Amino acid sequence: MLFSPERTRWPGEGCRTVPLSGHVGFDSLPDQLVNKSVNHGFCFNILCVGETGLGKSTLMDTLFNTKFEGDPASHSQPGVQLKSNTYDLQESNVNLKLTIVSTVGFGDQINKEDSYKPIVEFIDAQFEAYLQEELKIKRVLHNYHDTRIHACLYFIAPTGHSLKSLDLVTMKKLDSKVNIIPIIAKSDAISKSELTKFKIKITSELVSNGVQIYQFPTDDESVAEINGTMNAHLPFAVIGSTEELKIGNKMMKARQYPWGTVQVENETHCDFVKLREMLIRVNMEDLREQTHTRHYELYRRCKLEEMGFKDTDPDSKPFSLQETYEAKRNEFLGELQKKEEAMRQMFVQRVKEKEAELKEAEKELHEKFDRLKKLHQDEKKKLEDKKKSLDDEVNAFKQRKTAAELLQSQAQQAGGSQTLKRDKERKNSGFL
Ligand code: GDP
């Protein structure tokens, strides 16, 4: 058989189907893949969102048949925090690196407006870490610890009424970033008829608010039927308990109350088994795949577009990474030049303004000086006038005084000659 490039193409793309005349061996490819994956191990990351005390930790312990460490969270957290723990689990020869992330303090604050933000930031941070690893020149994606969230179990309080606005807002903010599986927590607190109505109400509220929850895939024939049936049971009403009680002659996970016992794995009591089947046994791989192909892809696309990368130019022609880099570099240099020019203009403008300000201040100072000088001259003139008038007054006073003194001495002289004359007359008349 001669090699022709045409024969290497896939059906539907212009290639020919040719029969094999003997066993070649590539039918072992799926086994090779399975062996490789099993040797490598798997990782699965679950995010539990829900108010403190809704049974998140208990449900995780029940789902994975173990006791993950951790103290009960307090209700007095100032804000929402995300607590992440990773565990290595083994079942048969399959290794699973399981990460459980739980919201601590969710729904405990008076103002719950921003409660969704730390969750969104956490999910984005895991996408960003993966993207950064992907963009590295020397990347190690094959043994990179992927922390992207594969499933978000959203715990709904068993109120029997409707979803709280906090639930709707949070789910709406998360639905494009993660596979949301809503569950009614502590469903032993709600009666059977109430539960049916509650499920219908929740579903209609999710639909009317445009919240996209994860749908178990129905495109794979082997699981289409079960997944289709299970989609109709969402949101699952679950009960958690790690306590084992003897029921009949079997030990079973249950919660015991004064009026009876509720069995966690009894499908007439709750949907715990449905959740475990769907989340772990049937759709774990789909959840991982959806995370990569849908949610991460969306994050990556937005992020790269934000950074200026694009696949085609405005004329829809392919745009290479090199061209994108150069276009971005030129754009950056252009912007830098524009900024430099703007700064220079601003500097010149500021200098001009400062000069004008200084000139104005100088002018004002001159005017003030002139004003003060004039004031001083006026004052001086007034004082000189006053001095002159005082001098005149003093001179006039002196003149008057001299005249008065002259008059007084004349008067005294006149008085003295009269006395002499009188004495003489007396003497002559013989008085003396
Ligand atoms: P978390 O704060 O959401 O992690 O809640 P926990 O798992 O610590 O559970 C808080 C309390 O609720 C504990 O006393 C659990 O025993 C109890 N609990 C957990 N699951 C259930 C359930 O399904 N039904 C009922 N009635 N109680 C539960």
JSON list of C-alpha atoms in Angstrom, two decimals, residues 57-251:
[
{"chain": "A", "resi": 57, "resn": "SER", "atom": "CA", "xyz": [-19.04, 19.51, 55.73]},
{"chain": "A", "resi": 58, "resn": "THR", "atom": "CA", "xyz": [-21.35, 16.68, 56.78]},
{"chain": "A", "resi": 59, "resn": "LEU", "atom": "CA", "xyz": [-22.47, 16.11, 53.18]},
{"chain": "A", "resi": 60, "resn": "MET", "atom": "CA", "xyz": [-18.87, 15.97, 51.93]},
{"chain": "A", "resi": 61, "resn": "ASP", "atom": "CA", "xyz": [-18.02, 13.41, 54.62]},
{"chain": "A", "resi": 62, "resn": "THR", "atom": "CA", "xyz": [-21.12, 11.41, 53.67]},
{"chain": "A", "resi": 63, "resn": "LEU", "atom": "CA", "xyz": [-20.41, 11.58, 49.91]},
{"chain": "A", "resi": 64, "resn": "PHE", "atom": "CA", "xyz": [-16.84, 10.37, 50.20]},
{"chain": "A", "resi": 65, "resn": "ASN", "atom": "CA", "xyz": [-17.43, 7.95, 53.07]},
{"chain": "A", "resi": 66, "resn": "THR", "atom": "CA", "xyz": [-14.77, 9.48, 55.27]},
{"chain": "A", "resi": 67, "resn": "LYS", "atom": "CA", "xyz": [-14.20, 12.14, 57.89]},
{"chain": "A", "resi": 68, "resn": "PHE", "atom": "CA", "xyz": [-12.41, 15.16, 56.44]},
{"chain": "A", "resi": 69, "resn": "GLU", "atom": "CA", "xyz": [-10.86, 17.19, 59.21]},
{"chain": "A", "resi": 70, "resn": "GLY", "atom": "CA", "xyz": [-12.16, 20.64, 60.08]},
{"chain": "A", "resi": 71, "resn": "ASP", "atom": "CA", "xyz": [-13.82, 22.45, 62.95]},
{"chain": "A", "resi": 72, "resn": "PRO", "atom": "CA", "xyz": [-17.36, 23.78, 62.60]},
{"chain": "A", "resi": 73, "resn": "ALA", "atom": "CA", "xyz": [-17.31, 27.31, 61.20]},
{"chain": "A", "resi": 74, "resn": "SER", "atom": "CA", "xyz": [-18.38, 30.20, 63.44]},
{"chain": "A", "resi": 75, "resn": "HIS", "atom": "CA", "xyz": [-21.29, 32.48, 62.53]},
{"chain": "A", "resi": 76, "resn": "SER", "atom": "CA", "xyz": [-19.40, 35.68, 63.39]},
{"chain": "A", "resi": 77, "resn": "GLN", "atom": "CA", "xyz": [-17.11, 36.05, 60.36]},
{"chain": "A", "resi": 78, "resn": "PRO", "atom": "CA", "xyz": [-16.70, 39.69, 59.27]},
{"chain": "A", "resi": 79, "resn": "GLY", "atom": "CA", "xyz": [-16.84, 38.61, 55.60]},
{"chain": "A", "resi": 80, "resn": "VAL", "atom": "CA", "xyz": [-16.98, 35.59, 53.30]},
{"chain": "A", "resi": 81, "resn": "GLN", "atom": "CA", "xyz": [-13.80, 33.53, 53.07]},
{"chain": "A", "resi": 82, "resn": "LEU", "atom": "CA", "xyz": [-13.01, 30.47, 51.01]},
{"chain": "A", "resi": 83, "resn": "LYS", "atom": "CA", "xyz": [-11.34, 27.58, 52.77]},
{"chain": "A", "resi": 84, "resn": "SER", "atom": "CA", "xyz": [-9.68, 25.01, 50.53]},
{"chain": "A", "resi": 85, "resn": "ASN", "atom": "CA", "xyz": [-8.43, 21.57, 51.56]},
{"chain": "A", "resi": 86, "resn": "THR", "atom": "CA", "xyz": [-6.90, 18.93, 49.30]},
{"chain": "A", "resi": 87, "resn": "TYR", "atom": "CA", "xyz": [-6.98, 15.21, 50.06]},
{"chain": "A", "resi": 88, "resn": "ASP", "atom": "CA", "xyz": [-5.48, 12.17, 48.33]},
{"chain": "A", "resi": 89, "resn": "LEU", "atom": "CA", "xyz": [-8.08, 9.41, 48.05]},
{"chain": "A", "resi": 90, "resn": "GLN", "atom": "CA", "xyz": [-7.72, 5.92, 46.63]},
{"chain": "A", "resi": 91, "resn": "GLU", "atom": "CA", "xyz": [-10.42, 3.51, 45.51]},
{"chain": "A", "resi": 92, "resn": "SER", "atom": "CA", "xyz": [-9.34, 0.21, 43.93]},
{"chain": "A", "resi": 93, "resn": "ASN", "atom": "CA", "xyz": [-6.26, 1.34, 41.96]},
{"chain": "A", "resi": 94, "resn": "VAL", "atom": "CA", "xyz": [-7.61, 4.79, 41.11]},
{"chain": "A", "resi": 95, "resn": "ASN", "atom": "CA", "xyz": [-6.05, 7.81, 42.81]},
{"chain": "A", "resi": 96, "resn": "LEU", "atom": "CA", "xyz": [-8.14, 10.92, 43.21]},
{"chain": "A", "resi": 97, "resn": "LYS", "atom": "CA", "xyz": [-6.76, 14.26, 44.34]},
{"chain": "A", "resi": 98, "resn": "LEU", "atom": "CA", "xyz": [-9.89, 15.81, 45.80]},
{"chain": "A", "resi": 99, "resn": "THR", "atom": "CA", "xyz": [-10.10, 19.48, 46.71]},
{"chain": "A", "resi": 100, "resn": "ILE", "atom": "CA", "xyz": [-13.03, 20.69, 48.75]},
{"chain": "A", "resi": 101, "resn": "VAL", "atom": "CA", "xyz": [-13.53, 24.43, 48.91]},
{"chain": "A", "resi": 102, "resn": "SER", "atom": "CA", "xyz": [-16.09, 25.74, 51.35]},
{"chain": "A", "resi": 103, "resn": "THR", "atom": "CA", "xyz": [-17.51, 29.21, 51.86]},
{"chain": "A", "resi": 104, "resn": "VAL", "atom": "CA", "xyz": [-16.92, 30.30, 55.44]},
{"chain": "A", "resi": 105, "resn": "GLY", "atom": "CA", "xyz": [-19.21, 33.03, 56.75]},
{"chain": "A", "resi": 106, "resn": "PHE", "atom": "CA", "xyz": [-21.51, 33.00, 53.69]},
{"chain": "A", "resi": 107, "resn": "GLY", "atom": "CA", "xyz": [-24.87, 34.56, 54.60]},
{"chain": "A", "resi": 108, "resn": "ASP", "atom": "CA", "xyz": [-23.74, 35.54, 58.11]},
{"chain": "A", "resi": 109, "resn": "GLN", "atom": "CA", "xyz": [-23.30, 39.26, 57.52]},
{"chain": "A", "resi": 110, "resn": "ILE", "atom": "CA", "xyz": [-26.07, 41.86, 57.86]},
{"chain": "A", "resi": 111, "resn": "ASN", "atom": "CA", "xyz": [-25.12, 43.36, 54.50]},
{"chain": "A", "resi": 112, "resn": "LYS", "atom": "CA", "xyz": [-24.89, 40.41, 52.10]},
{"chain": "A", "resi": 113, "resn": "GLU", "atom": "CA", "xyz": [-24.60, 42.52, 48.95]},
{"chain": "A", "resi": 114, "resn": "ASP", "atom": "CA", "xyz": [-20.99, 41.58, 48.18]},
{"chain": "A", "resi": 115, "resn": "SER", "atom": "CA", "xyz": [-21.07, 37.99, 49.50]},
{"chain": "A", "resi": 116, "resn": "TYR", "atom": "CA", "xyz": [-20.68, 36.56, 45.98]},
{"chain": "A", "resi": 117, "resn": "LYS", "atom": "CA", "xyz": [-17.52, 38.55, 45.22]},
{"chain": "A", "resi": 118, "resn": "PRO", "atom": "CA", "xyz": [-14.93, 36.44, 47.11]},
{"chain": "A", "resi": 119, "resn": "ILE", "atom": "CA", "xyz": [-16.39, 33.32, 45.44]},
{"chain": "A", "resi": 120, "resn": "VAL", "atom": "CA", "xyz": [-16.15, 34.81, 41.94]},
{"chain": "A", "resi": 121, "resn": "GLU", "atom": "CA", "xyz": [-12.63, 36.06, 42.69]},
{"chain": "A", "resi": 122, "resn": "PHE", "atom": "CA", "xyz": [-11.60, 32.61, 43.94]},
{"chain": "A", "resi": 123, "resn": "ILE", "atom": "CA", "xyz": [-12.91, 30.85, 40.80]},
{"chain": "A", "resi": 124, "resn": "ASP", "atom": "CA", "xyz": [-11.23, 33.42, 38.55]},
{"chain": "A", "resi": 125, "resn": "ALA", "atom": "CA", "xyz": [-7.96, 33.09, 40.46]},
{"chain": "A", "resi": 126, "resn": "GLN", "atom": "CA", "xyz": [-7.87, 29.35, 39.72]},
{"chain": "A", "resi": 127, "resn": "PHE", "atom": "CA", "xyz": [-8.54, 30.02, 36.00]},
{"chain": "A", "resi": 128, "resn": "GLU", "atom": "CA", "xyz": [-5.84, 32.69, 36.00]},
{"chain": "A", "resi": 129, "resn": "ALA", "atom": "CA", "xyz": [-3.30, 30.33, 37.59]},
{"chain": "A", "resi": 130, "resn": "TYR", "atom": "CA", "xyz": [-4.04, 27.74, 34.90]},
{"chain": "A", "resi": 131, "resn": "LEU", "atom": "CA", "xyz": [-3.82, 30.35, 32.12]},
{"chain": "A", "resi": 132, "resn": "GLN", "atom": "CA", "xyz": [-0.48, 31.61, 33.44]},
{"chain": "A", "resi": 133, "resn": "GLU", "atom": "CA", "xyz": [0.84, 28.04, 33.44]},
{"chain": "A", "resi": 134, "resn": "GLU", "atom": "CA", "xyz": [-0.42, 27.58, 29.87]},
{"chain": "A", "resi": 135, "resn": "LEU", "atom": "CA", "xyz": [1.29, 30.79, 28.73]},
{"chain": "A", "resi": 136, "resn": "LYS", "atom": "CA", "xyz": [4.66, 29.87, 30.25]},
{"chain": "A", "resi": 137, "resn": "ILE", "atom": "CA", "xyz": [7.45, 28.94, 27.84]},
{"chain": "A", "resi": 138, "resn": "LYS", "atom": "CA", "xyz": [8.42, 25.99, 30.06]},
{"chain": "A", "resi": 139, "resn": "ARG", "atom": "CA", "xyz": [5.04, 24.68, 31.14]},
{"chain": "A", "resi": 140, "resn": "VAL", "atom": "CA", "xyz": [4.36, 21.55, 33.16]},
{"chain": "A", "resi": 141, "resn": "LEU", "atom": "CA", "xyz": [0.65, 21.05, 32.55]},
{"chain": "A", "resi": 142, "resn": "HIS", "atom": "CA", "xyz": [0.91, 17.25, 32.71]},
{"chain": "A", "resi": 143, "resn": "ASN", "atom": "CA", "xyz": [1.65, 17.30, 36.43]},
{"chain": "A", "resi": 144, "resn": "TYR", "atom": "CA", "xyz": [0.20, 20.71, 37.22]},
{"chain": "A", "resi": 145, "resn": "HIS", "atom": "CA", "xyz": [-2.15, 20.65, 40.20]},
{"chain": "A", "resi": 146, "resn": "ASP", "atom": "CA", "xyz": [-5.31, 21.88, 38.53]},
{"chain": "A", "resi": 147, "resn": "THR", "atom": "CA", "xyz": [-7.33, 23.81, 41.10]},
{"chain": "A", "resi": 148, "resn": "ARG", "atom": "CA", "xyz": [-10.12, 24.94, 38.77]},
{"chain": "A", "resi": 149, "resn": "ILE", "atom": "CA", "xyz": [-13.53, 24.25, 40.28]},
{"chain": "A", "resi": 150, "resn": "HIS", "atom": "CA", "xyz": [-15.30, 21.38, 38.51]},
{"chain": "A", "resi": 151, "resn": "ALA", "atom": "CA", "xyz": [-18.58, 21.40, 40.42]},
{"chain": "A", "resi": 152, "resn": "CYS", "atom": "CA", "xyz": [-20.29, 23.92, 42.63]},
{"chain": "A", "resi": 153, "resn": "LEU", "atom": "CA", "xyz": [-22.78, 22.39, 45.03]},
{"chain": "A", "resi": 154, "resn": "TYR", "atom": "CA", "xyz": [-25.13, 25.21, 45.92]},
{"chain": "A", "resi": 155, "resn": "PHE", "atom": "CA", "xyz": [-26.80, 24.51, 49.28]},
{"chain": "A", "resi": 156, "resn": "ILE", "atom": "CA", "xyz": [-30.34, 25.91, 49.46]},
{"chain": "A", "resi": 157, "resn": "ALA", "atom": "CA", "xyz": [-31.89, 26.30, 52.92]},
{"chain": "A", "resi": 158, "resn": "PRO", "atom": "CA", "xyz": [-34.96, 24.03, 53.41]},
{"chain": "A", "resi": 159, "resn": "THR", "atom": "CA", "xyz": [-37.34, 26.95, 53.93]},
{"chain": "A", "resi": 160, "resn": "GLY", "atom": "CA", "xyz": [-40.11, 25.53, 51.76]},
{"chain": "A", "resi": 161, "resn": "HIS", "atom": "CA", "xyz": [-40.81, 29.05, 50.49]},
{"chain": "A", "resi": 162, "resn": "SER", "atom": "CA", "xyz": [-38.60, 30.36, 47.71]},
{"chain": "A", "resi": 163, "resn": "LEU", "atom": "CA", "xyz": [-34.98, 31.13, 46.98]},
{"chain": "A", "resi": 164, "resn": "LYS", "atom": "CA", "xyz": [-33.42, 33.97, 48.93]},
{"chain": "A", "resi": 165, "resn": "SER", "atom": "CA", "xyz": [-32.22, 36.92, 46.87]},
{"chain": "A", "resi": 166, "resn": "LEU", "atom": "CA", "xyz": [-28.68, 36.09, 48.07]},
{"chain": "A", "resi": 167, "resn": "ASP", "atom": "CA", "xyz": [-29.01, 32.66, 46.42]},
{"chain": "A", "resi": 168, "resn": "LEU", "atom": "CA", "xyz": [-30.30, 34.08, 43.14]},
{"chain": "A", "resi": 169, "resn": "VAL", "atom": "CA", "xyz": [-27.67, 36.81, 42.96]},
{"chain": "A", "resi": 170, "resn": "THR", "atom": "CA", "xyz": [-24.83, 34.42, 43.80]},
{"chain": "A", "resi": 171, "resn": "MET", "atom": "CA", "xyz": [-25.95, 31.71, 41.37]},
{"chain": "A", "resi": 172, "resn": "LYS", "atom": "CA", "xyz": [-26.40, 34.31, 38.61]},
{"chain": "A", "resi": 173, "resn": "LYS", "atom": "CA", "xyz": [-22.87, 35.61, 39.16]},
{"chain": "A", "resi": 174, "resn": "LEU", "atom": "CA", "xyz": [-21.41, 32.10, 39.13]},
{"chain": "A", "resi": 175, "resn": "ASP", "atom": "CA", "xyz": [-23.31, 30.38, 36.33]},
{"chain": "A", "resi": 176, "resn": "SER", "atom": "CA", "xyz": [-20.92, 31.36, 33.53]},
{"chain": "A", "resi": 177, "resn": "LYS", "atom": "CA", "xyz": [-17.89, 30.35, 35.58]},
{"chain": "A", "resi": 178, "resn": "VAL", "atom": "CA", "xyz": [-18.73, 27.01, 37.10]},
{"chain": "A", "resi": 179, "resn": "ASN", "atom": "CA", "xyz": [-21.07, 23.98, 36.84]},
{"chain": "A", "resi": 180, "resn": "ILE", "atom": "CA", "xyz": [-23.74, 24.71, 39.43]},
{"chain": "A", "resi": 181, "resn": "ILE", "atom": "CA", "xyz": [-25.63, 21.80, 40.96]},
{"chain": "A", "resi": 182, "resn": "PRO", "atom": "CA", "xyz": [-28.30, 23.16, 43.29]},
{"chain": "A", "resi": 183, "resn": "ILE", "atom": "CA", "xyz": [-29.24, 21.01, 46.29]},
{"chain": "A", "resi": 184, "resn": "ILE", "atom": "CA", "xyz": [-31.80, 21.43, 49.01]},
{"chain": "A", "resi": 185, "resn": "ALA", "atom": "CA", "xyz": [-29.83, 20.94, 52.22]},
{"chain": "A", "resi": 186, "resn": "LYS", "atom": "CA", "xyz": [-31.14, 19.23, 55.37]},
{"chain": "A", "resi": 187, "resn": "SER", "atom": "CA", "xyz": [-34.19, 18.08, 53.42]},
{"chain": "A", "resi": 188, "resn": "ASP", "atom": "CA", "xyz": [-35.39, 16.02, 56.42]},
{"chain": "A", "resi": 189, "resn": "ALA", "atom": "CA", "xyz": [-36.69, 19.37, 57.70]},
{"chain": "A", "resi": 190, "resn": "ILE", "atom": "CA", "xyz": [-39.31, 19.55, 54.99]},
{"chain": "A", "resi": 191, "resn": "SER", "atom": "CA", "xyz": [-42.36, 17.37, 54.37]},
{"chain": "A", "resi": 192, "resn": "LYS", "atom": "CA", "xyz": [-42.84, 15.31, 51.18]},
{"chain": "A", "resi": 193, "resn": "SER", "atom": "CA", "xyz": [-45.61, 17.45, 49.68]},
{"chain": "A", "resi": 194, "resn": "GLU", "atom": "CA", "xyz": [-43.86, 20.69, 50.62]},
{"chain": "A", "resi": 195, "resn": "LEU", "atom": "CA", "xyz": [-40.68, 19.39, 49.00]},
{"chain": "A", "resi": 196, "resn": "THR", "atom": "CA", "xyz": [-42.39, 18.77, 45.65]},
{"chain": "A", "resi": 197, "resn": "LYS", "atom": "CA", "xyz": [-43.79, 22.33, 45.64]},
{"chain": "A", "resi": 198, "resn": "PHE", "atom": "CA", "xyz": [-40.46, 23.74, 46.83]},
{"chain": "A", "resi": 199, "resn": "LYS", "atom": "CA", "xyz": [-38.58, 22.04, 43.98]},
{"chain": "A", "resi": 200, "resn": "ILE", "atom": "CA", "xyz": [-41.05, 23.40, 41.39]},
{"chain": "A", "resi": 201, "resn": "LYS", "atom": "CA", "xyz": [-40.78, 26.89, 42.89]},
{"chain": "A", "resi": 202, "resn": "ILE", "atom": "CA", "xyz": [-36.97, 26.84, 42.89]},
{"chain": "A", "resi": 203, "resn": "THR", "atom": "CA", "xyz": [-36.83, 25.61, 39.29]},
{"chain": "A", "resi": 204, "resn": "SER", "atom": "CA", "xyz": [-39.25, 28.27, 38.08]},
{"chain": "A", "resi": 205, "resn": "GLU", "atom": "CA", "xyz": [-37.33, 30.99, 39.95]},
{"chain": "A", "resi": 206, "resn": "LEU", "atom": "CA", "xyz": [-34.05, 29.85, 38.42]},
{"chain": "A", "resi": 207, "resn": "VAL", "atom": "CA", "xyz": [-35.60, 29.87, 34.95]},
{"chain": "A", "resi": 208, "resn": "SER", "atom": "CA", "xyz": [-37.29, 33.26, 35.35]},
{"chain": "A", "resi": 209, "resn": "ASN", "atom": "CA", "xyz": [-34.05, 34.78, 36.59]},
{"chain": "A", "resi": 210, "resn": "GLY", "atom": "CA", "xyz": [-32.04, 33.26, 33.76]},
{"chain": "A", "resi": 211, "resn": "VAL", "atom": "CA", "xyz": [-29.78, 31.21, 36.04]},
{"chain": "A", "resi": 212, "resn": "GLN", "atom": "CA", "xyz": [-28.07, 28.44, 34.06]},
{"chain": "A", "resi": 213, "resn": "ILE", "atom": "CA", "xyz": [-27.54, 25.39, 36.20]},
{"chain": "A", "resi": 214, "resn": "TYR", "atom": "CA", "xyz": [-25.52, 22.36, 35.13]},
{"chain": "A", "resi": 215, "resn": "GLN", "atom": "CA", "xyz": [-27.49, 19.86, 33.07]},
{"chain": "A", "resi": 216, "resn": "PHE", "atom": "CA", "xyz": [-26.34, 16.24, 33.13]},
{"chain": "A", "resi": 217, "resn": "PRO", "atom": "CA", "xyz": [-25.34, 15.52, 29.51]},
{"chain": "A", "resi": 218, "resn": "THR", "atom": "CA", "xyz": [-27.72, 13.53, 27.33]},
{"chain": "A", "resi": 219, "resn": "ASP", "atom": "CA", "xyz": [-25.58, 13.36, 24.20]},
{"chain": "A", "resi": 220, "resn": "ASP", "atom": "CA", "xyz": [-23.83, 10.13, 25.23]},
{"chain": "A", "resi": 221, "resn": "GLU", "atom": "CA", "xyz": [-26.19, 7.23, 24.58]},
{"chain": "A", "resi": 222, "resn": "SER", "atom": "CA", "xyz": [-24.90, 5.14, 27.48]},
{"chain": "A", "resi": 223, "resn": "VAL", "atom": "CA", "xyz": [-25.96, 7.76, 30.06]},
{"chain": "A", "resi": 224, "resn": "ALA", "atom": "CA", "xyz": [-28.58, 9.74, 28.14]},
{"chain": "A", "resi": 225, "resn": "GLU", "atom": "CA", "xyz": [-31.56, 8.05, 29.80]},
{"chain": "A", "resi": 226, "resn": "ILE", "atom": "CA", "xyz": [-30.37, 8.20, 33.40]},
{"chain": "A", "resi": 227, "resn": "ASN", "atom": "CA", "xyz": [-29.06, 11.74, 32.98]},
{"chain": "A", "resi": 228, "resn": "GLY", "atom": "CA", "xyz": [-32.31, 12.87, 31.35]},
{"chain": "A", "resi": 229, "resn": "THR", "atom": "CA", "xyz": [-34.31, 11.42, 34.24]},
{"chain": "A", "resi": 230, "resn": "MET", "atom": "CA", "xyz": [-32.01, 12.98, 36.84]},
{"chain": "A", "resi": 231, "resn": "ASN", "atom": "CA", "xyz": [-32.19, 16.42, 35.24]},
{"chain": "A", "resi": 232, "resn": "ALA", "atom": "CA", "xyz": [-35.91, 16.35, 36.04]},
{"chain": "A", "resi": 233, "resn": "HIS", "atom": "CA", "xyz": [-35.12, 15.68, 39.73]},
{"chain": "A", "resi": 234, "resn": "LEU", "atom": "CA", "xyz": [-33.02, 18.79, 40.19]},
{"chain": "A", "resi": 235, "resn": "PRO", "atom": "CA", "xyz": [-32.55, 20.37, 42.71]},
{"chain": "A", "resi": 236, "resn": "PHE", "atom": "CA", "xyz": [-31.66, 17.26, 44.69]},
{"chain": "A", "resi": 237, "resn": "ALA", "atom": "CA", "xyz": [-33.01, 17.16, 48.22]},
{"chain": "A", "resi": 238, "resn": "VAL", "atom": "CA", "xyz": [-30.22, 15.75, 50.36]},
{"chain": "A", "resi": 239, "resn": "ILE", "atom": "CA", "xyz": [-29.54, 14.62, 53.90]},
{"chain": "A", "resi": 240, "resn": "GLY", "atom": "CA", "xyz": [-26.09, 14.17, 55.34]},
{"chain": "A", "resi": 241, "resn": "SER", "atom": "CA", "xyz": [-24.90, 11.96, 58.15]},
{"chain": "A", "resi": 242, "resn": "THR", "atom": "CA", "xyz": [-21.82, 9.94, 58.94]},
{"chain": "A", "resi": 243, "resn": "GLU", "atom": "CA", "xyz": [-23.58, 8.15, 61.80]},
{"chain": "A", "resi": 244, "resn": "GLU", "atom": "CA", "xyz": [-24.19, 4.46, 61.06]},
{"chain": "A", "resi": 245, "resn": "LEU", "atom": "CA", "xyz": [-27.27, 2.83, 62.59]},
{"chain": "A", "resi": 246, "resn": "LYS", "atom": "CA", "xyz": [-28.41, -0.78, 62.51]},
{"chain": "A", "resi": 247, "resn": "ILE", "atom": "CA", "xyz": [-31.51, -0.97, 60.34]},
{"chain": "A", "resi": 248, "resn": "GLY", "atom": "CA", "xyz": [-32.82, -4.51, 59.91]},
{"chain": "A", "resi": 249, "resn": "ASN", "atom": "CA", "xyz": [-29.60, -6.45, 59.88]},
{"chain": "A", "resi": 250, "resn": "LYS", "atom": "CA", "xyz": [-27.61, -3.82, 57.97]},
{"chain": "A", "resi": 251, "resn": "MET", "atom": "CA", "xyz": [-25.55, -0.83, 59.13]}
]
